[in-house]
Amino acid sequence: MKLRLNTLALLAAAMTSPLATAAQGGIDYEAGVTVNAGSSHLAPYYIASNRGGTLTQQYGTLAFASAVHELDTARRVSWGFGAEAWAGYSSSADYDRYSVAGDLFYNNSQHPARLWVQQLYIEGKYRSVKATLGAKTLTSPVVNPALSSGDMVMSGNARLGGGVNVGFVDFQPVPFTHGWLQLCGQVGYWRTGDSQWLKHHYNYYNNFLTTGTWFNYKYAHFRTRPDQPVVVTFGMQAAYQFGGTQVKYDHGIETGRVEMKSDMKAIFRSMIPGSGGGNAGDTFVEGNHVGSWDVALECRLPREARLRAYHERLWEDGSGIGFQNGFDGLWGIEYRAGHSGPVEGVVLEWVELANQSGPIHFNPADHEGNQLTGQATGADNYYNNYAYNGYASHGMSIGSPFVKAPLYNTNGYMGYLDTQMRGLHLGIAGTVAPGIGYRALASYRRAWGTPFLPRVEGASCTSLLVETVIVPAWMRQLTLKAQFACDLGKLYGDNVGALVSITYHGNLNFKKR
């Protein structure tokens, strides 16, 4: 298959899920085993990130199997399905848990499930519109999943729950523009499904725990004609956490409980944010809104190569939507060679999250009896919220994994501790010999805590990954992979790890020849 002779395409297809890309029709299936080991309580950053939350622990031996029947985009009416399951052993990590009876903290040992369903969905298509029901991994509409640090809003880094999603199959011409302007987009609602994970990892000492939440994600991107030498893409992504039950704790004692709505009004708020969730004393905008303004400029080069520059301007509230957060966001350049070779793709990215619309947030309505009338809408505190345990699922960031996720908080705090940060990321992939490819990722970042809990001194981290991918000539249905990764610095701690995997790809085609 041509796909497996191009290292960059093979990696991009397999990053967030082992589901194969259907190339022959029928049902594509995969089965394989992944073994990893490391020196810290969790896997190194680059081994764990951008893979749907399937591998996070220090040690693990996991088997996976999947089957998928892709939609036939050439037909007016088409249907498809997908299923993916994982099973095996993963080591445990200790998180702090508070005991009111003993007035002490103790080690709360936690590990992933021994068996879980990663994806299970059906989908249908009519003309240019498709609908999906169930749990299907979402990936970024902007960045390269194999080489990027990750999308700011929908990276494919976390495992979401099940729901329904409706959108266009691909970019569609906007009427009366003669194809010069095209539109692609989708909207969906999911039940996050990580309530038990949160309950098992929370410290039950301070802050709060919110479970039973719903999640909405949508995007709309416009694109100029793709057959031209220069192509411009622009639009917005937006996500919304809503519903659920928030329980507040102070020194291990429950101090309050808030039931947040998930009715039709809350669903309407996913499209047009409004203040007040119908709860006493709630003057904030309902739910947790996260999104980005996206723009990309792609130029065609000789020999089918492409050069692309892109920017995702992250926003957490109205000040960010109004471009009051400086240069915050993801800035990237990507080169694609267009053919197999030693360098098939290069991505260079800068992540800037240090401005956050200024250092102070103050609303006079939040503080009764004060004499100050001015308002400051800063301290965006990206991915955190006053009512929700961070923009994450099963401890992994739904947005950019470049921001240290709650999974790494062994103190049992279920939010982000380092949202003020900046860093540089580099990714390269290519084919060095027939059937032998590689990928290399490197990054440096420095973080300063959050606007509300800043670090006294910044914490940095250097992360590296080297990966070899082999498709043997004697059995092209096999893919062999080996990874070595490390983290160096105070942000994640020093950590060294390795991974090996073997995957068998096959196809069942019941059509008569």
mmCIF file of N, CA and C in Angstrom, residues 142-144 147-150 233 294-298 308-313 330-335 346-350 425:
data_model
loop_
_atom_site.group_PDB
_atom_site.id
_atom_site.type_symbol
_atom_site.label_atom_id
_atom_site.label_comp_id
_atom_site.label_asym_id
_atom_site.label_seq_id
_atom_site.Cartn_x
_atom_site.Cartn_y
_atom_site.Cartn_z
ATOM 1 N N VAL A 142 -6.427 21.808 11.953
ATOM 2 C CA VAL A 142 -5.421 22.817 11.609
ATOM 3 C C VAL A 142 -4.016 22.242 11.497
ATOM 4 N N VAL A 143 -3.566 21.461 12.489
ATOM 5 C CA VAL A 143 -2.156 21.086 12.579
ATOM 6 C C VAL A 143 -1.924 19.641 12.145
ATOM 7 N N ASN A 144 -0.663 19.317 11.865
ATOM 8 C CA ASN A 144 -0.231 17.969 11.514
ATOM 9 C C ASN A 144 -0.142 17.135 12.791
ATOM 10 N N LEU A 147 3.528 15.633 13.717
ATOM 11 C CA LEU A 147 4.707 16.470 13.945
ATOM 12 C C LEU A 147 4.445 17.688 14.811
ATOM 13 N N SER A 148 3.197 18.082 14.999
ATOM 14 C CA SER A 148 2.877 19.286 15.762
ATOM 15 C C SER A 148 2.955 19.030 17.262
ATOM 16 N N SER A 149 3.070 20.108 18.032
ATOM 17 C CA SER A 149 2.954 20.014 19.485
ATOM 18 C C SER A 149 1.514 19.756 19.894
ATOM 19 N N GLY A 150 0.558 20.049 19.006
ATOM 20 C CA GLY A 150 -0.849 19.779 19.294
ATOM 21 C C GLY A 150 -1.725 20.993 19.088
ATOM 22 N N THR A 233 -6.735 29.746 4.568
ATOM 23 C CA THR A 233 -7.783 29.150 5.399
ATOM 24 C C THR A 233 -7.942 29.992 6.656
ATOM 25 N N ASP A 294 -8.373 30.853 13.961
ATOM 26 C CA ASP A 294 -7.395 30.104 13.174
ATOM 27 C C ASP A 294 -7.172 30.760 11.813
ATOM 28 N N VAL A 295 -5.925 30.789 11.393
ATOM 29 C CA VAL A 295 -5.598 31.277 10.054
ATOM 30 C C VAL A 295 -4.386 30.508 9.543
ATOM 31 N N ALA A 296 -4.394 30.160 8.261
ATOM 32 C CA ALA A 296 -3.277 29.434 7.651
ATOM 33 C C ALA A 296 -3.075 29.931 6.228
ATOM 34 N N LEU A 297 -1.810 29.987 5.826
ATOM 35 C CA LEU A 297 -1.420 30.390 4.474
ATOM 36 C C LEU A 297 -0.525 29.310 3.904
ATOM 37 N N GLU A 298 -0.970 28.674 2.821
ATOM 38 C CA GLU A 298 -0.223 27.567 2.226
ATOM 39 C C GLU A 298 0.214 27.914 0.814
ATOM 40 N N ARG A 308 3.646 25.892 4.583
ATOM 41 C CA ARG A 308 2.434 26.384 5.231
ATOM 42 C C ARG A 308 2.783 27.106 6.521
ATOM 43 N N ALA A 309 2.194 28.281 6.721
ATOM 44 C CA ALA A 309 2.308 29.022 7.972
ATOM 45 C C ALA A 309 0.920 29.116 8.591
ATOM 46 N N TYR A 310 0.824 28.957 9.908
ATOM 47 C CA TYR A 310 -0.483 28.959 10.552
ATOM 48 C C TYR A 310 -0.394 29.554 11.958
ATOM 49 N N HIS A 311 -1.549 30.001 12.424
ATOM 50 C CA HIS A 311 -1.639 30.591 13.764
ATOM 51 C C HIS A 311 -2.984 30.241 14.370
ATOM 52 N N GLU A 312 -2.958 29.739 15.608
ATOM 53 C CA GLU A 312 -4.160 29.524 16.398
ATOM 54 C C GLU A 312 -4.108 30.477 17.591
ATOM 55 N N ARG A 313 -5.007 31.469 17.598
ATOM 56 C CA ARG A 313 -5.030 32.447 18.696
ATOM 57 C C ARG A 313 -6.009 31.954 19.753
ATOM 58 N N LEU A 330 -0.683 29.569 19.238
ATOM 59 C CA LEU A 330 0.261 28.691 18.549
ATOM 60 C C LEU A 330 0.660 29.321 17.221
ATOM 61 N N TRP A 331 1.972 29.453 16.986
ATOM 62 C CA TRP A 331 2.520 29.986 15.741
ATOM 63 C C TRP A 331 3.367 28.895 15.107
ATOM 64 N N GLY A 332 3.060 28.524 13.868
ATOM 65 C CA GLY A 332 3.770 27.405 13.278
ATOM 66 C C GLY A 332 4.097 27.560 11.808
ATOM 67 N N ILE A 333 5.120 26.831 11.373
ATOM 68 C CA ILE A 333 5.519 26.705 9.973
ATOM 69 C C ILE A 333 5.682 25.225 9.675
ATOM 70 N N GLU A 334 5.107 24.773 8.563
ATOM 71 C CA GLU A 334 5.187 23.365 8.189
ATOM 72 C C GLU A 334 5.650 23.225 6.744
ATOM 73 N N TYR A 335 6.569 22.293 6.524
ATOM 74 C CA TYR A 335 7.036 21.946 5.175
ATOM 75 C C TYR A 335 6.696 20.501 4.900
ATOM 76 N N VAL A 346 8.569 18.786 8.035
ATOM 77 C CA VAL A 346 9.210 19.524 9.113
ATOM 78 C C VAL A 346 8.184 20.496 9.688
ATOM 79 N N VAL A 347 8.068 20.538 11.008
ATOM 80 C CA VAL A 347 7.187 21.482 11.685
ATOM 81 C C VAL A 347 7.984 22.216 12.751
ATOM 82 N N LEU A 348 7.895 23.533 12.749
ATOM 83 C CA LEU A 348 8.515 24.367 13.771
ATOM 84 C C LEU A 348 7.423 25.242 14.370
ATOM 85 N N GLU A 349 7.261 25.179 15.700
ATOM 86 C CA GLU A 349 6.167 25.901 16.360
ATOM 87 C C GLU A 349 6.652 26.660 17.594
ATOM 88 N N TRP A 350 6.013 27.792 17.817
ATOM 89 C CA TRP A 350 6.219 28.578 19.033
ATOM 90 C C TRP A 350 4.873 28.676 19.743
ATOM 91 N N HIS A 425 8.890 24.144 19.758
ATOM 92 C CA HIS A 425 8.734 22.731 19.410
ATOM 93 C C HIS A 425 9.202 22.503 17.974
#
